mmCIF file of C-alpha atoms in Angstrom:
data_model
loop_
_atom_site.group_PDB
_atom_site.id
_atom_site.type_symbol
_atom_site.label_atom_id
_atom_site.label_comp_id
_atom_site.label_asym_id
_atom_site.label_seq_id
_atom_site.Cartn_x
_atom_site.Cartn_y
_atom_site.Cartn_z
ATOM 1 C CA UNK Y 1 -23.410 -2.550 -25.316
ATOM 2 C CA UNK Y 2 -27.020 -2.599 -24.506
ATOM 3 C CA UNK Y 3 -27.167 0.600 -23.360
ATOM 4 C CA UNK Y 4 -28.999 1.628 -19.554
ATOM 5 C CA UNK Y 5 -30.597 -0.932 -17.821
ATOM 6 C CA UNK Y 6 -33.033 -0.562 -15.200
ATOM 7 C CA UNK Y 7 -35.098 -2.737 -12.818
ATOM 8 C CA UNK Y 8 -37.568 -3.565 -12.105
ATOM 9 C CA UNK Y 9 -39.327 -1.815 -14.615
ATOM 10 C CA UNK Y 10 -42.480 -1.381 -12.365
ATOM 11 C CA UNK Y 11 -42.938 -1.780 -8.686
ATOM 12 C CA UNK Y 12 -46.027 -1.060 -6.606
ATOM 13 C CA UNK Y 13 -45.464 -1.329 -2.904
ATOM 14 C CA UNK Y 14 -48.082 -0.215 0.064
ATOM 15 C CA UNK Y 15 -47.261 2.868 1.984
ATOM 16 C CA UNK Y 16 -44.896 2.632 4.437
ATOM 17 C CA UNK Y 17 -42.622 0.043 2.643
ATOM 18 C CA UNK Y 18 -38.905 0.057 1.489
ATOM 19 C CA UNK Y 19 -38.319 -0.237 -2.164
ATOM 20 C CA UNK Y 20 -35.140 -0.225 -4.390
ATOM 21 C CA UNK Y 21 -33.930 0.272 -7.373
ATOM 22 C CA UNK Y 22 -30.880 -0.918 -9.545
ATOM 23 C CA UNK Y 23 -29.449 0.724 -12.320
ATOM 24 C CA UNK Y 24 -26.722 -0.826 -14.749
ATOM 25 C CA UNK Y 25 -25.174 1.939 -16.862
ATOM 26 C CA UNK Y 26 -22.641 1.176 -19.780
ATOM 27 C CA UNK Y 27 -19.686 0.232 -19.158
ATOM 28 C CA UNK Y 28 -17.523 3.195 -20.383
ATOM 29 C CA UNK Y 29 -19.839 5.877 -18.599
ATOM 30 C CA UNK Y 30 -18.488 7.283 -15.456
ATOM 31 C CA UNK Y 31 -20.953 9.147 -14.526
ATOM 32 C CA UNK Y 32 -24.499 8.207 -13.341
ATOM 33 C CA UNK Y 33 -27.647 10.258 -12.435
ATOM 34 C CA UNK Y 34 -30.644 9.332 -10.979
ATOM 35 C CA UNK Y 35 -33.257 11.473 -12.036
ATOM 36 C CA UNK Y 36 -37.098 11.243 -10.901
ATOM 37 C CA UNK Y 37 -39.878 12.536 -13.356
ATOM 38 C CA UNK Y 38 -44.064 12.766 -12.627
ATOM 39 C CA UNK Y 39 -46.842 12.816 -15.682
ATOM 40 C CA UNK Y 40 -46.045 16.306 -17.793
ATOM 41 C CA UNK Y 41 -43.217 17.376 -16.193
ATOM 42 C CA UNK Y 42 -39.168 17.151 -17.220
ATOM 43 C CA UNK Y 43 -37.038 14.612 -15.434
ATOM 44 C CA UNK Y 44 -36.007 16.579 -12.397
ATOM 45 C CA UNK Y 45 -32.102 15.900 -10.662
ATOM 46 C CA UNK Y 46 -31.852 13.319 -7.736
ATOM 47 C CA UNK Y 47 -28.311 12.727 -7.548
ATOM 48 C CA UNK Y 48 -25.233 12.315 -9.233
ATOM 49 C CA UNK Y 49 -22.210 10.190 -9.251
ATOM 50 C CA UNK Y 50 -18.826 10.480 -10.469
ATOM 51 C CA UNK Y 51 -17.107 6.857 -10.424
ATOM 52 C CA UNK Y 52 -18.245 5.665 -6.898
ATOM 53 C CA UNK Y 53 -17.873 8.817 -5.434
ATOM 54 C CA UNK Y 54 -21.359 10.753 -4.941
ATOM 55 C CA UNK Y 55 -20.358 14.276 -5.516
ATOM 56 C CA UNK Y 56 -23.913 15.810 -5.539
ATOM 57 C CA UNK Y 57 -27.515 14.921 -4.145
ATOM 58 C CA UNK Y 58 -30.501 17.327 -4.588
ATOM 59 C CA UNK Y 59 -32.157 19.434 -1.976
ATOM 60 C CA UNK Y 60 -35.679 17.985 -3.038
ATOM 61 C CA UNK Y 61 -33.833 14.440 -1.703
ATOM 62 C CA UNK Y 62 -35.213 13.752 1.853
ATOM 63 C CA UNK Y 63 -33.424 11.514 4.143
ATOM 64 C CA UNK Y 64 -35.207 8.261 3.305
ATOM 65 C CA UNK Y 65 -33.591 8.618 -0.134
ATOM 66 C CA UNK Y 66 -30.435 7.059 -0.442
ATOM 67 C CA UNK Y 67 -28.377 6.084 -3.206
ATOM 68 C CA UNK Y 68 -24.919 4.370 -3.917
ATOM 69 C CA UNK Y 69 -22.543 2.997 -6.625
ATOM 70 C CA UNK Y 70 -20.427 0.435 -5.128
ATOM 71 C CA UNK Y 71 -16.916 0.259 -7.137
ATOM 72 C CA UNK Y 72 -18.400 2.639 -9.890
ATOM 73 C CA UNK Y 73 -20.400 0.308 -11.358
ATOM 74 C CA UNK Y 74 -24.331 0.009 -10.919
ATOM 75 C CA UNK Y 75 -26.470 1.977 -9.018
ATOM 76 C CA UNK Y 76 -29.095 1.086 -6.494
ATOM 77 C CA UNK Y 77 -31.841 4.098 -4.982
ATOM 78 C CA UNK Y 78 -33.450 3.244 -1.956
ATOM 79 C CA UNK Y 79 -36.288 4.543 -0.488
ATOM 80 C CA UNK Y 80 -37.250 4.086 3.063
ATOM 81 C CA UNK Y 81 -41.011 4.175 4.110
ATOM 82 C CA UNK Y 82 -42.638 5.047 1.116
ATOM 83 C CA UNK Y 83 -45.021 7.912 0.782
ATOM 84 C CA UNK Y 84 -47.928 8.320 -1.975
ATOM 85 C CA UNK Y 85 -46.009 11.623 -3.263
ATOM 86 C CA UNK Y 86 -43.136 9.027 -4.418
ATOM 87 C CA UNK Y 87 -45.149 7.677 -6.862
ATOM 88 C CA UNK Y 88 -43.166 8.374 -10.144
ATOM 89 C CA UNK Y 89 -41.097 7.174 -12.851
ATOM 90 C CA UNK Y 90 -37.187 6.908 -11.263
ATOM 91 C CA UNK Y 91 -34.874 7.594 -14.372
ATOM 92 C CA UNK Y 92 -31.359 6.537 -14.400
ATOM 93 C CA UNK Y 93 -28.958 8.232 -17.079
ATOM 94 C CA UNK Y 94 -25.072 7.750 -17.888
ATOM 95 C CA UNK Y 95 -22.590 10.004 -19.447
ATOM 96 C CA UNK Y 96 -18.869 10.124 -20.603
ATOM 97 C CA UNK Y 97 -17.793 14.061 -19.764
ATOM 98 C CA UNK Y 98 -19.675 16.990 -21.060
ATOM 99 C CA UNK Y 99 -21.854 14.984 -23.564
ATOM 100 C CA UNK Y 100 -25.480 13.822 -23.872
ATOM 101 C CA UNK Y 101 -26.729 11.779 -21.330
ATOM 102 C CA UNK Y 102 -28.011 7.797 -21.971
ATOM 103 C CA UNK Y 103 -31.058 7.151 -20.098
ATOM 104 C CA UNK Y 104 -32.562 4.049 -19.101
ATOM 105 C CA UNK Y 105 -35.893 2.838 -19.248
ATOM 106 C CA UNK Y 106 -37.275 3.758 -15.932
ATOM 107 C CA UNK Y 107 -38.914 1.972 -12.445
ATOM 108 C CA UNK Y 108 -42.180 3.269 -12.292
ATOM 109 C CA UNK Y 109 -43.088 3.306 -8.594
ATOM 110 C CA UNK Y 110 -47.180 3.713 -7.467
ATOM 111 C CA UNK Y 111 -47.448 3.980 -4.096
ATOM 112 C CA UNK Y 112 -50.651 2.497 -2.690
ATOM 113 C CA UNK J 1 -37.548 29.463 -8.963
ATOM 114 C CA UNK J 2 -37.990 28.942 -13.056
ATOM 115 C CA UNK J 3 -35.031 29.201 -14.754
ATOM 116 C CA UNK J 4 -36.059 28.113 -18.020
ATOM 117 C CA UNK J 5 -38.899 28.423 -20.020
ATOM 118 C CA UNK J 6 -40.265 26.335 -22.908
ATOM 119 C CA UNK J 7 -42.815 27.169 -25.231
ATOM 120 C CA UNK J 8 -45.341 26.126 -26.125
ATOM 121 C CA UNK J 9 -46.367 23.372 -23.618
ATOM 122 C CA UNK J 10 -48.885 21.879 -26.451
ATOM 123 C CA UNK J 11 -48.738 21.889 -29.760
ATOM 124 C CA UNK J 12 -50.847 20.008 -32.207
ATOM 125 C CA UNK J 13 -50.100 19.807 -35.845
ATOM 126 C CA UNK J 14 -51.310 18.197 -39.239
ATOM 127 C CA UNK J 15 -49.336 16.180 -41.082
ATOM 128 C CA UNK J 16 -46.574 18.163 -43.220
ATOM 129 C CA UNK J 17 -47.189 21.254 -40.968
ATOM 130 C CA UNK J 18 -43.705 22.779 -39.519
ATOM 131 C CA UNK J 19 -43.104 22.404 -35.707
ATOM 132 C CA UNK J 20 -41.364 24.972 -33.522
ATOM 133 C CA UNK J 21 -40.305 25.140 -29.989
ATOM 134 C CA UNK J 22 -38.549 27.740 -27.949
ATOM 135 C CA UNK J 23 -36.408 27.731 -24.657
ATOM 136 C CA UNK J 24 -35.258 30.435 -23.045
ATOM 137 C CA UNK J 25 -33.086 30.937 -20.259
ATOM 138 C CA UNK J 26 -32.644 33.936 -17.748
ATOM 139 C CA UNK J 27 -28.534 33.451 -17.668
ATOM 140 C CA UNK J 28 -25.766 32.530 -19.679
ATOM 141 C CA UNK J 29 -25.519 29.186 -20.635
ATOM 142 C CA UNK J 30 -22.019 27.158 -21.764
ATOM 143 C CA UNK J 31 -24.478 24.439 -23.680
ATOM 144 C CA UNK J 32 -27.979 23.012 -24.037
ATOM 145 C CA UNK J 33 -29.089 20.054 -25.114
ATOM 146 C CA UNK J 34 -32.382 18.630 -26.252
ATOM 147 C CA UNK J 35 -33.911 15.562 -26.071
ATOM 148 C CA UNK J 36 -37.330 13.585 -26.991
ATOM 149 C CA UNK J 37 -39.473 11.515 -25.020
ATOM 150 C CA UNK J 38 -41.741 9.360 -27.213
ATOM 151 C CA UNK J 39 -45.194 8.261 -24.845
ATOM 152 C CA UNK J 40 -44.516 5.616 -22.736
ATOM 153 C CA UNK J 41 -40.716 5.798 -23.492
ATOM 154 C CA UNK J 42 -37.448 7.826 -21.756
ATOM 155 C CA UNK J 43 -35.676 10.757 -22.678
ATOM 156 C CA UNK J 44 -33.440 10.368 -25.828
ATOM 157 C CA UNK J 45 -30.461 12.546 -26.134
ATOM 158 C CA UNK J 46 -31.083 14.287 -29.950
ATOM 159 C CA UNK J 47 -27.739 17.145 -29.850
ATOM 160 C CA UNK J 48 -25.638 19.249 -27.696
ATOM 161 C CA UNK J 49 -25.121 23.369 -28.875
ATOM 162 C CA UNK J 50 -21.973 24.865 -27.393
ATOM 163 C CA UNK J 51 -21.382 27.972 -29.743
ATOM 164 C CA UNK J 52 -23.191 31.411 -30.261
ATOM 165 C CA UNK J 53 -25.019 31.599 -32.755
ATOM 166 C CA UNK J 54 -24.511 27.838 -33.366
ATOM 167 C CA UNK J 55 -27.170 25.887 -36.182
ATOM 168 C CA UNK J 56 -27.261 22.207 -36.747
ATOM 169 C CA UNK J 57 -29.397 20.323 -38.546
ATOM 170 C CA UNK J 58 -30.690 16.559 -38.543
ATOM 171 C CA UNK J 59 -32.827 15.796 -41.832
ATOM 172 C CA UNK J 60 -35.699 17.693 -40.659
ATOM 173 C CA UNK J 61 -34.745 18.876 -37.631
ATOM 174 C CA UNK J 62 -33.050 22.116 -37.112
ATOM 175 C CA UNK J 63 -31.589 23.218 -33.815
ATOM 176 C CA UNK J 64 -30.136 26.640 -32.799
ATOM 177 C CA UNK J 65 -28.443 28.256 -30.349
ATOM 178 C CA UNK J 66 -29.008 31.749 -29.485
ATOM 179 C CA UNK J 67 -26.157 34.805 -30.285
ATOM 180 C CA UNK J 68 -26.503 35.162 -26.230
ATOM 181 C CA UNK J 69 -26.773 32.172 -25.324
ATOM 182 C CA UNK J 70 -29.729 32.127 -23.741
ATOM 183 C CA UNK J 71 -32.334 30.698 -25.399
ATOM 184 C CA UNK J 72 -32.452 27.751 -28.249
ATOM 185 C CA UNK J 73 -35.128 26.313 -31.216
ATOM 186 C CA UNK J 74 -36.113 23.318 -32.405
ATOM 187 C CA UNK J 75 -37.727 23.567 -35.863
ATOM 188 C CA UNK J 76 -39.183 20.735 -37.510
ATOM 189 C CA UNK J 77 -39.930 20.472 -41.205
ATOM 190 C CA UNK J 78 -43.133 18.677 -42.467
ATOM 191 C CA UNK J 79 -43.946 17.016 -39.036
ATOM 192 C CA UNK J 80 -44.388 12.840 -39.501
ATOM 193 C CA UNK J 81 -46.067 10.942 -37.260
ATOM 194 C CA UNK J 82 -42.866 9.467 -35.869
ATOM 195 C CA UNK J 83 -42.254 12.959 -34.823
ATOM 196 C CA UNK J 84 -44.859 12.520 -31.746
ATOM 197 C CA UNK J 85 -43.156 13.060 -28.689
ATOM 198 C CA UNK J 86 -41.892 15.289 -25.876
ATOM 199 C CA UNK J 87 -39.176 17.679 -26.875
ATOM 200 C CA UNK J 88 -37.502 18.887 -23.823
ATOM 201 C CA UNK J 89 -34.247 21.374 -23.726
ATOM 202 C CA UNK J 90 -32.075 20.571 -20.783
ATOM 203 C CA UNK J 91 -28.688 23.140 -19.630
ATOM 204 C CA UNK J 92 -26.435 23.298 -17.044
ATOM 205 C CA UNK J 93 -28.372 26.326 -14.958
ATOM 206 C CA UNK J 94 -27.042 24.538 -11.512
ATOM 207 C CA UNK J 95 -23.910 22.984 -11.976
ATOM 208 C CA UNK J 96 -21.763 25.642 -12.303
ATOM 209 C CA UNK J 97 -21.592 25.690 -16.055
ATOM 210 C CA UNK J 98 -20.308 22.218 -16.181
ATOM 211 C CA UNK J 99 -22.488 19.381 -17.872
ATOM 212 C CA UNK J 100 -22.474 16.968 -15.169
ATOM 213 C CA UNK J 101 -25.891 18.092 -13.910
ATOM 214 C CA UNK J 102 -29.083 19.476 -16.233
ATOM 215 C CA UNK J 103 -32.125 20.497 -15.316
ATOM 216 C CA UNK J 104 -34.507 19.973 -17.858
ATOM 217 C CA UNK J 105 -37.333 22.046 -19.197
ATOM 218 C CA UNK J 106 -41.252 20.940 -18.390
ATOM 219 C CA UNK J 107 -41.353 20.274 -22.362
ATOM 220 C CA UNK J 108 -43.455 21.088 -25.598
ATOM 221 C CA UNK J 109 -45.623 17.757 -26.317
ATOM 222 C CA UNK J 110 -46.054 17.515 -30.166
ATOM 223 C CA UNK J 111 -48.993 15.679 -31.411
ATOM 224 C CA UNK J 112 -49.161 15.455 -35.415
ATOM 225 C CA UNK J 113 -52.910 14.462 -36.774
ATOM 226 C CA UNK J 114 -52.454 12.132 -39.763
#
């Protein structure tokens, strides 16, 4: 078990690009969350899945922001034509029920 | 709007000092959790507190959960430089009083001074 993986660990891309993300969570976790977070502020909720199944995705989420989990295993996050205010660090987390969650390492994404 | 509060946003300590941080929360919650982020790094999950009242302790870490549930403490005994970090609370305020979702607090940073 090596715990969350994410990549790639940085990625700068010029405005108006696509970028993704992938997420690998462990194995046993069923449930994912992306969370984004920006310099002195707490991780703040993107989206969660349960298994495959994407029960909840946050108001702040605009439409180029989309995110699956193909057979309940890793994640990807997509964003479509990137804007400068979507420069930030993109955490991904994993939990078994009602415990703590694992996070990964983060994509940090500047948008030039 | 806010729904939880964590205080203080700074704190800078010598060496040995003791190291305290509130949250408090305008509801009930069913849990809260806290968790450190060291500079540079990603949250780490440190405990969960379900019960009133509850109190657990780490070596020098002390956590506690409020008789209303609605606000917690982190108290840290003779702060190390290890102990550097982000210490943010994170609760259920959203999801319905399930886990599945937190939203975190904005965080105390602790800086200890050698």
């Amino acid at each position: 078990d090596t715990g969350v993986s994410q990549n790639p660990r940085h990625k700068i891309t010029k405005r108006g690009q696509n970028v993704t993300f992938r997420c690998d969570p462990i194995s046993e976790h069923n449930r994912l969350y992306w969370y984004r977070q920006t310099l002195g502020q707490g991780p703040e909720f993107l989206t969660y899945f349960q298994n495959e199944a994407q029960l909840e995705k946050s108001r702040l989420l605009s439409d180029r922001f989309s995110a699956e989990r193909p057979k309940g295993s890793f994640s990807t996050l997509e964003i479509q034509r990137t804007e400068q205010g979507d420069s930030a660090m993109y955490l991904c987390a994993s939990s078994t029920s009602n415990y703590g969650y694992t996070f990964g390492s983060g994509t940090r994404l500047t948008v030039v | 709007g806010q729904q939880v509060m964590q205080i203080p946003q700074y704190q800078h300590v010598q060496e040995g000092e003791d190291f305290t941080t509130y949250c408090n929360s305008s509801t009930t919650l069913s849990n809260i959790q806290w968790y450190k982020q060291r500079p540079g790094g990603h949250p780490v999950f440190l405990i969960q507190l379900v019960k009133s009242g509850e109190v657990k302790k780490q070596k020098r870490l002390t956590f506690q959960f409020g008789e209303a549930k609605k606000n917690s403490s982190l108290h840290i005994t003779a702060t190390q430089t290890t102990d550097v970090g982000t210490y943010f609370c994170a609760g259920p305020w959203d999801s319905g009083g399930s886990n599945y979702k937190l939203t975190f607090g904005k965080g105390t940073l602790l800086t200890v001074n050698p």
